[in-house]
CSV table of C-alpha atoms in Angstrom, one decimal:
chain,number,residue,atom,x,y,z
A,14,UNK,CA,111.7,118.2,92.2
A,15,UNK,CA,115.2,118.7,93.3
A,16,UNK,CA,118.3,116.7,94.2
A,17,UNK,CA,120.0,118.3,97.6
A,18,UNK,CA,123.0,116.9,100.0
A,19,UNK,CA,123.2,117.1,103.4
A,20,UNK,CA,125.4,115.5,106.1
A,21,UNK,CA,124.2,111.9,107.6
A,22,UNK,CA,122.8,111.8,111.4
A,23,UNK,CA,125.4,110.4,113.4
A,24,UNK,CA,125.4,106.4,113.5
A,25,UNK,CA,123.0,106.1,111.0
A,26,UNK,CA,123.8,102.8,110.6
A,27,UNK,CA,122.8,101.4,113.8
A,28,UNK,CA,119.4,104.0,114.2
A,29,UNK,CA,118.2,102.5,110.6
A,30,UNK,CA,119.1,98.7,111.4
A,31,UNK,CA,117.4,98.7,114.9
A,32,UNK,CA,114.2,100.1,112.6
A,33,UNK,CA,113.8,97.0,111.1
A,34,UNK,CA,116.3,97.8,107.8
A,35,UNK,CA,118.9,94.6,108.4
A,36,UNK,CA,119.5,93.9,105.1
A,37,UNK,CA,121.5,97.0,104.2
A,38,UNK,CA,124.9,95.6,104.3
A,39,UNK,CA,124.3,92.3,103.5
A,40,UNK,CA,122.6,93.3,99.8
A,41,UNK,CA,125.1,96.4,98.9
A,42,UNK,CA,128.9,95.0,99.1
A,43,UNK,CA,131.1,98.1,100.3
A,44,UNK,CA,132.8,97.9,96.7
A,45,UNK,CA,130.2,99.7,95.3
A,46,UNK,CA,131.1,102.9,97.1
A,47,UNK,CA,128.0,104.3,98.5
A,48,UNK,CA,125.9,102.5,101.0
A,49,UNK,CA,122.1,101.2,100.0
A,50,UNK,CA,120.7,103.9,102.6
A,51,UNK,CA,121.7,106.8,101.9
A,52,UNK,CA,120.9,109.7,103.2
A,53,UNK,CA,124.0,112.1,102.0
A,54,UNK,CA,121.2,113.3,99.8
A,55,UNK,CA,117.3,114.0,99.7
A,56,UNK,CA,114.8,114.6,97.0
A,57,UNK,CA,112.5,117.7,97.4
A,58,UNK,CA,109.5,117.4,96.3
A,59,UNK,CA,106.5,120.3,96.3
A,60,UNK,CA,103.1,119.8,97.3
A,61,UNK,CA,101.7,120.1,93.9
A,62,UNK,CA,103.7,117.4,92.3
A,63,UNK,CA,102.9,114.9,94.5
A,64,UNK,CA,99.3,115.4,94.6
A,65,UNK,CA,99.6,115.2,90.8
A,66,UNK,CA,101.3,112.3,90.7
A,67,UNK,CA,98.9,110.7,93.0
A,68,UNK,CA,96.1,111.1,90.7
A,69,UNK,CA,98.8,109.8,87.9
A,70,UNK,CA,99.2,106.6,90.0
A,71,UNK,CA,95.9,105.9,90.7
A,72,UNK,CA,94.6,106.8,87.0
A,73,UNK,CA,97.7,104.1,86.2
A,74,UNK,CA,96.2,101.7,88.6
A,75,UNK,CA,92.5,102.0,87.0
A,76,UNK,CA,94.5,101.5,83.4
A,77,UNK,CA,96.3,98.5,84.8
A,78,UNK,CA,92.9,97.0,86.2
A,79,UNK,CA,91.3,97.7,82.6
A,80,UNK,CA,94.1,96.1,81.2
A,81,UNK,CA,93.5,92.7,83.1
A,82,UNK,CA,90.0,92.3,82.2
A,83,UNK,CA,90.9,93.0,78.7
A,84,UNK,CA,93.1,90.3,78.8
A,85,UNK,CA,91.0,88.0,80.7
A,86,UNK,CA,87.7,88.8,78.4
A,87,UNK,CA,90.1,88.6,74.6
A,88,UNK,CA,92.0,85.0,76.4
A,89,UNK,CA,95.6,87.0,75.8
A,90,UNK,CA,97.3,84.8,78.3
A,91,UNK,CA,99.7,83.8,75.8
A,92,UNK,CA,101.4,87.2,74.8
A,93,UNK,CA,102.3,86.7,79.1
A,94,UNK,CA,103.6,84.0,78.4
A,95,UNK,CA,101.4,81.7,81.4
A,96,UNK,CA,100.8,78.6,80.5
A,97,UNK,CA,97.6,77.1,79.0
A,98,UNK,CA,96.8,74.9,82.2
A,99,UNK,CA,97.0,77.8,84.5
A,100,UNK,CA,95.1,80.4,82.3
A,101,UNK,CA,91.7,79.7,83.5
A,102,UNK,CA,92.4,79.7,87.1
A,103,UNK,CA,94.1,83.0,86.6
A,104,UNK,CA,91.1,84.4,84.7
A,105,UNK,CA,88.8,83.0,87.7
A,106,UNK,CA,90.6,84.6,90.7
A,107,UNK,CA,90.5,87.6,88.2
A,108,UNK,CA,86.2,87.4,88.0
A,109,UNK,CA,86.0,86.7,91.6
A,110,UNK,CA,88.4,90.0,92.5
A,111,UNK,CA,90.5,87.6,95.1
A,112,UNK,CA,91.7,90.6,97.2
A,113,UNK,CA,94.7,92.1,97.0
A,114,UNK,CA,97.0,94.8,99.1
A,115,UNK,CA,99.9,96.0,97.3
A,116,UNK,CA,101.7,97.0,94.5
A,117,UNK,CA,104.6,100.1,93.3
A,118,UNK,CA,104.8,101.4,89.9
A,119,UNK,CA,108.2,102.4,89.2
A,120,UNK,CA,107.6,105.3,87.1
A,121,UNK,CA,110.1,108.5,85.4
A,122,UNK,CA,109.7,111.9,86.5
A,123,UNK,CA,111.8,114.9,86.4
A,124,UNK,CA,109.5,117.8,87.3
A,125,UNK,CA,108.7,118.6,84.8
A,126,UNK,CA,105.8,117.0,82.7
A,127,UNK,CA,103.9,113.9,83.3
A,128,UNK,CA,105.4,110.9,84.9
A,129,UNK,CA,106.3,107.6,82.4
A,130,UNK,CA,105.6,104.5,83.4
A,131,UNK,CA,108.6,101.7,83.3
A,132,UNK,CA,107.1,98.7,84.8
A,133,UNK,CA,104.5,97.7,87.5
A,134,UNK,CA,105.7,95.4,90.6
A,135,UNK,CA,102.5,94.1,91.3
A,136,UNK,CA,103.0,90.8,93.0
A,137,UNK,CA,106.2,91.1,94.6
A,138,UNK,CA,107.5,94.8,95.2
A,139,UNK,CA,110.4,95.2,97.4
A,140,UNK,CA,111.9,98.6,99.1
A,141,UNK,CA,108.9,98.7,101.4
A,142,UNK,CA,110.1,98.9,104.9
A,143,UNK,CA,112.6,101.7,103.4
A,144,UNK,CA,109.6,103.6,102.1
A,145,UNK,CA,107.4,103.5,104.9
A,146,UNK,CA,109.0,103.5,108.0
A,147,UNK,CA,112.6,104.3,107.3
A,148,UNK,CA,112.4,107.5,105.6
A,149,UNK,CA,109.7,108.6,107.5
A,150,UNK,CA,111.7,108.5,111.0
A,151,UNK,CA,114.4,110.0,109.0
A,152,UNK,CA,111.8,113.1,108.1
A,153,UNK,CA,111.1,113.2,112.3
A,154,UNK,CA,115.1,113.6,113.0
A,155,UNK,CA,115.8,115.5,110.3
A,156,UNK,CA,113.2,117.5,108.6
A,157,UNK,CA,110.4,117.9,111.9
A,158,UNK,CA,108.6,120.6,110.5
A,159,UNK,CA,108.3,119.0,107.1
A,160,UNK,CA,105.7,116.3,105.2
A,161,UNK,CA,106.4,113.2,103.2
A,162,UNK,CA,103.9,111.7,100.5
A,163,UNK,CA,103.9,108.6,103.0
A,164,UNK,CA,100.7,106.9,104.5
A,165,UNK,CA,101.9,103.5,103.7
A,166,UNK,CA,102.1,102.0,107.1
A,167,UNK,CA,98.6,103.5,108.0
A,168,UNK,CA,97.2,102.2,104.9
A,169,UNK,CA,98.4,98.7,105.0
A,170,UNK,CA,97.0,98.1,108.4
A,171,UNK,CA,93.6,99.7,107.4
A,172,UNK,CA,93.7,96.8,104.6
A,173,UNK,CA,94.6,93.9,106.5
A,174,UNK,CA,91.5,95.5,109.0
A,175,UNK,CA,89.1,95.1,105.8
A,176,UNK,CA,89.7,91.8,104.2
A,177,UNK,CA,87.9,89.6,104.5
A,178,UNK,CA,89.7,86.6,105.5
A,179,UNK,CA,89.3,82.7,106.0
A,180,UNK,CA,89.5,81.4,110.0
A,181,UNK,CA,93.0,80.5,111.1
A,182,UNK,CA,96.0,82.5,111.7
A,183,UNK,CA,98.0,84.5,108.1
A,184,UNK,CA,101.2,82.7,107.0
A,185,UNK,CA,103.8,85.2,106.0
A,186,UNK,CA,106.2,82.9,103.9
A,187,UNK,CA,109.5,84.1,103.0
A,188,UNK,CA,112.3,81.9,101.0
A,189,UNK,CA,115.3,80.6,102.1
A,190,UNK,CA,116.8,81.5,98.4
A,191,UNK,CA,117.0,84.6,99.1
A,192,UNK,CA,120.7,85.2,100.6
A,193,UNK,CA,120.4,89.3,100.9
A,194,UNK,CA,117.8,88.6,104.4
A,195,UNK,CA,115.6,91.8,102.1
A,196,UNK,CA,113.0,89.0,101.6
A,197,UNK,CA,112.2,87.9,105.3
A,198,UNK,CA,112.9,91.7,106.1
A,199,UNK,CA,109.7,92.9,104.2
A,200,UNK,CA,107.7,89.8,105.1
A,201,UNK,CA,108.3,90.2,108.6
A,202,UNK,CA,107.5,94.0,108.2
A,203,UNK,CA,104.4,93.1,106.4
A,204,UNK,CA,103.7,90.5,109.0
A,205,UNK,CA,103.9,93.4,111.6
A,206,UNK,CA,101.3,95.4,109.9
A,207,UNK,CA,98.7,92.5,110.1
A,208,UNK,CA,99.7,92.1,113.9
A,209,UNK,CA,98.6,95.8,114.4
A,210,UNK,CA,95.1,95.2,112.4
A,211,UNK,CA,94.6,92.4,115.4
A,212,UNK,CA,95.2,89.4,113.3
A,213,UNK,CA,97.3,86.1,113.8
A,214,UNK,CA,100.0,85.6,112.4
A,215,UNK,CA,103.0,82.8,111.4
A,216,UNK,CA,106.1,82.9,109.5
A,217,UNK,CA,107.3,80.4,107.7
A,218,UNK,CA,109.9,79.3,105.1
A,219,UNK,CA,108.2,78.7,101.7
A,220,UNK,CA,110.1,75.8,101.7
A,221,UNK,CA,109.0,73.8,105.1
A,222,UNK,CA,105.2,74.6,103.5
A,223,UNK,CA,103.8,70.8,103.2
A,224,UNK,CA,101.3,69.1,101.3
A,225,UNK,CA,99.2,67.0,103.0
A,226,UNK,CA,98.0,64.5,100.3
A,227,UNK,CA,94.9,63.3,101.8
A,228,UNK,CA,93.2,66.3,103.1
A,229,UNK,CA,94.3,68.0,100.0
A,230,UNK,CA,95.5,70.9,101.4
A,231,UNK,CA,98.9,73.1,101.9
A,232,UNK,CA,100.3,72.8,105.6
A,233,UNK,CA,102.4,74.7,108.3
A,234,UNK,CA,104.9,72.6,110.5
A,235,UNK,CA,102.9,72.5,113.2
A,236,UNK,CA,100.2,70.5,110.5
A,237,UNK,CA,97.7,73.4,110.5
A,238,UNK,CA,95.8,74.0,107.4
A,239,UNK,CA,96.9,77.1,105.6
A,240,UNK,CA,94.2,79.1,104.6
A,241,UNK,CA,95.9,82.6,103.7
A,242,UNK,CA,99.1,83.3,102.7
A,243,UNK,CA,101.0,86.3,101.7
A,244,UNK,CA,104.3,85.4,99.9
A,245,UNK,CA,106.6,87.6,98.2
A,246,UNK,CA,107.9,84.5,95.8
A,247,UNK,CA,106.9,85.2,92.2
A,248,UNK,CA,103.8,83.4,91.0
A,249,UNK,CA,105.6,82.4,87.8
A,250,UNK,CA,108.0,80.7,90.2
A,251,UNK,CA,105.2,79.1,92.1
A,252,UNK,CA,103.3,77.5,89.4
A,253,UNK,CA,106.8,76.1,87.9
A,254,UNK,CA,107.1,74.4,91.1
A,255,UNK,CA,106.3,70.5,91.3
A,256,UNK,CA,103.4,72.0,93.8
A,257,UNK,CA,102.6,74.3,91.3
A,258,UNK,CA,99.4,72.6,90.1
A,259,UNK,CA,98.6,72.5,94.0
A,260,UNK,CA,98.7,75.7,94.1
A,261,UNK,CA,96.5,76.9,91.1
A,262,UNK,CA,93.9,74.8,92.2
A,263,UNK,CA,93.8,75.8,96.3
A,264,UNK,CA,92.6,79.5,94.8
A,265,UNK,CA,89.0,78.8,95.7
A,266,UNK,CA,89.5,77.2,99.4
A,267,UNK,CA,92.6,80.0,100.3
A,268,UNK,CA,93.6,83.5,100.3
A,269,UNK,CA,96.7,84.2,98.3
A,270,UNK,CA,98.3,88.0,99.0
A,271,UNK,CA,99.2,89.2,96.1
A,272,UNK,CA,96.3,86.9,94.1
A,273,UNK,CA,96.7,84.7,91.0
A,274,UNK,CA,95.7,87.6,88.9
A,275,UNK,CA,98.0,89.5,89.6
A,276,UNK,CA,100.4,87.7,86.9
A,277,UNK,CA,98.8,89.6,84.6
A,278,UNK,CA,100.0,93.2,86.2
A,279,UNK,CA,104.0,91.9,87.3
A,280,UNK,CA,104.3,90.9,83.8
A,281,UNK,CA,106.0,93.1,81.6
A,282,UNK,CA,103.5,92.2,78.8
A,283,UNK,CA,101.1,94.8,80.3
A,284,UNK,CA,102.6,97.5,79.2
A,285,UNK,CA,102.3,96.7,75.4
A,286,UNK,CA,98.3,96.0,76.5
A,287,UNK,CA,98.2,99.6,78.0
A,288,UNK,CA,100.0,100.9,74.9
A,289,UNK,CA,97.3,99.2,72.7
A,290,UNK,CA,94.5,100.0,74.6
A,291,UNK,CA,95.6,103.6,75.7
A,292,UNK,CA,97.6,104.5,72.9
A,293,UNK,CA,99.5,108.3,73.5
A,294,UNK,CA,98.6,108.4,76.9
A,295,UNK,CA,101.0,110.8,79.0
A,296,UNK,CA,101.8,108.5,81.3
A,297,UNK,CA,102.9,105.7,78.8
A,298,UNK,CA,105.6,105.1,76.7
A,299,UNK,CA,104.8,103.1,73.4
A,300,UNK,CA,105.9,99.2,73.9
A,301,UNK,CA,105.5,96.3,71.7
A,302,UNK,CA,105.5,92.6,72.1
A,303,UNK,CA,106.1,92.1,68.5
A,304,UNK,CA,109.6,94.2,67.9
A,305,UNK,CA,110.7,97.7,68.4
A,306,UNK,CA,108.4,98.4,65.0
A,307,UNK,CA,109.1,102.2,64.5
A,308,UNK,CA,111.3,103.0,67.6
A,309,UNK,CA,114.9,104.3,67.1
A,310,UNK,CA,115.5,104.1,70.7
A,311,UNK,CA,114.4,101.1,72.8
A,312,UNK,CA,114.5,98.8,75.7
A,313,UNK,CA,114.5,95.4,75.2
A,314,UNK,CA,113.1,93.9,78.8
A,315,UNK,CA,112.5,90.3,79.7
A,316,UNK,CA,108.8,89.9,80.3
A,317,UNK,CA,109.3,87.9,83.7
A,318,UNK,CA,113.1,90.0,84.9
A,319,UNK,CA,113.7,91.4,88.0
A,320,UNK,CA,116.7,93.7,89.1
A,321,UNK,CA,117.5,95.2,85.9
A,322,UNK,CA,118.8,91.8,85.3
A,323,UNK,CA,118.6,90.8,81.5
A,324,UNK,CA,118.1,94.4,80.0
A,325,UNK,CA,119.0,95.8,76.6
A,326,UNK,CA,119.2,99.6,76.2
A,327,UNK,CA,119.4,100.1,72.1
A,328,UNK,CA,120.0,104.0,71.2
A,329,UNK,CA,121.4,105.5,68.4
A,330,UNK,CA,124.8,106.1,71.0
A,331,UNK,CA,125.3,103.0,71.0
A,332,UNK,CA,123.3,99.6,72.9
A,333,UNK,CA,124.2,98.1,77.0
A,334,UNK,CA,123.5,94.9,78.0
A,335,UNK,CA,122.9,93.9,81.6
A,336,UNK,CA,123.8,90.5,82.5
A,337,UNK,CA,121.3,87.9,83.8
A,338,UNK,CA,119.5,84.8,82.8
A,339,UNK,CA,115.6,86.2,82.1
A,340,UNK,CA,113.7,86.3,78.8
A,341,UNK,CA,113.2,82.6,77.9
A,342,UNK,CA,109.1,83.9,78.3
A,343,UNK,CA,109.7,86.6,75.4
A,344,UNK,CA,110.6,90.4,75.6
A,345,UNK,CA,108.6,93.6,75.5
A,346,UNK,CA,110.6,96.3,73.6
A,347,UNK,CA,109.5,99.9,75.1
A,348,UNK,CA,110.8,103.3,74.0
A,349,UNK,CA,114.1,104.7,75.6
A,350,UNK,CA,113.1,107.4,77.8
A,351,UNK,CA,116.5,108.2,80.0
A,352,UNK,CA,115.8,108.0,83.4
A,353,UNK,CA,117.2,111.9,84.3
A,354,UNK,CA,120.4,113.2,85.8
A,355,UNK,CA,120.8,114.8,89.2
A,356,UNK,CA,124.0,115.7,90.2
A,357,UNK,CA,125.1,112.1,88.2
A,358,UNK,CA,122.4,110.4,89.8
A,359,UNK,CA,119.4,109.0,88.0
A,360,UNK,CA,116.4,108.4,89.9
A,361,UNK,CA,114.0,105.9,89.7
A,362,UNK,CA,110.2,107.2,91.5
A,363,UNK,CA,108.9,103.9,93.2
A,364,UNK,CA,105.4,105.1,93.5
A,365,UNK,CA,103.0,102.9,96.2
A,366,UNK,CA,99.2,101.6,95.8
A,367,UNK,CA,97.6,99.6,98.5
A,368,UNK,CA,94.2,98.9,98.0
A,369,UNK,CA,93.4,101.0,94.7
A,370,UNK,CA,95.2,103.9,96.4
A,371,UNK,CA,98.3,105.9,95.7
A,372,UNK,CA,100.1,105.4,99.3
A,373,UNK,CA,103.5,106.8,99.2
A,374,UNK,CA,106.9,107.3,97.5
A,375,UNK,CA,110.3,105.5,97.4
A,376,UNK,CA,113.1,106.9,95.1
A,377,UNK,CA,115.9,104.6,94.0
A,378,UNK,CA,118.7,105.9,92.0
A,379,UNK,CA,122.0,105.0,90.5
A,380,UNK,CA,124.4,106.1,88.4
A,381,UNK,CA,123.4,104.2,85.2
A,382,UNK,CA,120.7,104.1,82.7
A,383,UNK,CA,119.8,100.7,84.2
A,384,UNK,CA,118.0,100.8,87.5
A,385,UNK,CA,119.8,97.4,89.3
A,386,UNK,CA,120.2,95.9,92.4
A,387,UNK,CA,123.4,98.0,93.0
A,388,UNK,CA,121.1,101.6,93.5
A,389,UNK,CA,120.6,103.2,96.3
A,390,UNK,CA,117.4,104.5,98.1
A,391,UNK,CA,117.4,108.1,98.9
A,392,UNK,CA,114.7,109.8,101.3
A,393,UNK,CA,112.5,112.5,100.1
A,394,UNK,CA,110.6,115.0,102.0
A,395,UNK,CA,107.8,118.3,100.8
A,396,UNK,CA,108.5,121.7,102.4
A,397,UNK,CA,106.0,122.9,104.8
């Protein structure tokens, strides 16, 4: 794996905003000095790394899956931090296996060794569109004669093709609290893959989604029943909400994308679960719900943060702090493993499972230890 710069195509700007990337501006201020897209640089990757970090992912995937039904079967829902009236609901959707379609671990890897695992985005992964479709046109300008590990787009569609899904058209709900436009960006790219599998589809604010009272059941604005719905709001956020209890108890009669049990892989919790159950693994760092224990170098994350928001990096160099308003659920502590240093940049691999498949690779990177929402994607390619 290694870090090379190049010169940008020519208007980039407007070639990746009419492919769907809109958000791009909006969500990275010109103060921060590079722009979210940026394609000054590329990661090289060979074949053989990818195809060994492919069997990484998915052997994280199975962990992850072990994980849940260890948590389900031993009633752990209270190291996660969800609440006792929601547990068994959560531990139901986990026994029937609601379906599910997506996921990206966001691992460390710097060629050399086995990657580390940082966290799991399992209900509500971002960076998609840029992943699949973005960098991939930007391999067909740039690179023609070269591959990508990307079969995102292909995969997704296949999915949506084999669920099996209630009558009535898929709701793609977005939320209006999201000011970046990232949100309804990968909705409505997500919405576009169900569209090619040949199914119906509606968008819809997460916030004009009604209740009607007497049928007992969630509605569109045109007063249509809602029978599947693929969100990227948190589900922590959803079962907060005054509907909340609504929600928990539609899991039989709809199809939620991601699914209620998927709180148990977004959580942060899981990774001191994989570190009990899978303890020295390569792919793990050792975490602990309970306090750093033995570590001389940790980070303390919020079990329920997003963004790098709310992150304490303590090393014997001294400790940083990233603002932000998380942890009120409880922290996991994990050991400090640096994210490496390319040319001053330190990437982040943002490695995609739909289905129970490895399915692609984003890289994120800033100039930090903290991966936040100020980095920058960066496109990758494999010589041919």
């Amino acid at each position: 794996m290694r870090r090379l710069t190049r010169t940008p195509r020519e208007n980039w700007e407007s070639i990746v905003e009419s492919q769907g990337l809109a958000f791009h501006r909006s969500a990275h201020p010109a103060h921060l000095g590079r722009p979210y897209w940026d394609e000054g640089a590329e990661y090289v990757l060979e074949m053989d790394e990818v195809l060994a970090l492919e069997e990484q992912v998915e052997e994280l995937h199975r962990m992850c899956l072990a994980a849940a039904d260890h948590v389900v079967r031993e009633w752990r829902f209270a190291d996660f931090a969800i609440p006792e009236w929601a547990a068994p609901a959560v531990a139901e959707s986990w026994r029937r296996r609601d379906p599910h379609v997506f996921g990206r671990f966001d691992l460390r890897y710097d060629g050399n060794g086995p990657a580390k695992l940082l966290e799991y985005n399992a209900d509500t992964p971002t960076s998609l569109l840029e992943s699949s479709v973005v960098q991939w046109y930007w391999l067909q300008d740039v690179h023609p004669g070269d591959d990508q590990w990307n079969s995102i787009h292909e995969r997704l569609v296949d999915r949506w093709k084999g669920l099996e899904l209630p009558t009535g058209p898929v709701h793609f709900a977005w939320t209006r609290m999201d000011e970046t436009g990232e949100e309804v960006m990968t909705l409505g790219y997500l919405q576009e893959t169900a569209d090619q599998a040949g199914l119906t589809t509606v968008a819809i604010a997460m916030e004009d989604i009604g209740w009607d009272p007497e049928a007992r059941r969630f509605v569109d604005l045109e007063g249509r029943t809602m029978r599947t719905l693929c969100k990227l709001y948190p589900w922590e956020w959803a079962i907060a909400d005054p509907f909340g209890p609504h929600a928990v108890a539609q899991q039989v009669s709809m199809t939620w994308i991601e699914p209620l049990w998927k709180m148990l892989l977004s959580n942060k919790a899981l990774l001191a679960i994989l570190w009990e159950l899978y303890p020295g693994h390569p792919n793990l760092l050792p975490a602990y719900l309970d306090g750093p224990r033995d570590l001389t170098s940790y980070v303390r994350k919020p079990l329920l943060g997003r963004e790098g928001a709310s992150i304490t990096v303590v090393a014997p160099e001294g400790t940083v702090t990233t603002p932000g308003a998380y942890g009120a659920e409880g922290h996991v502590y994990q050991e400090f493993a640096p994210l490496p240093e390319f040319d001053g940049r330190r990437p982040v691999l943002g490695a995609w499972v739909v289905h129970d498949e490895a399915a692609g690779l984003g890289i994120r990177e800033t100039s930090t230890l903290i991966t936040d929402d100020t980095s920058s994607f960066v496109p990758h390619r494999i010589p041919l």
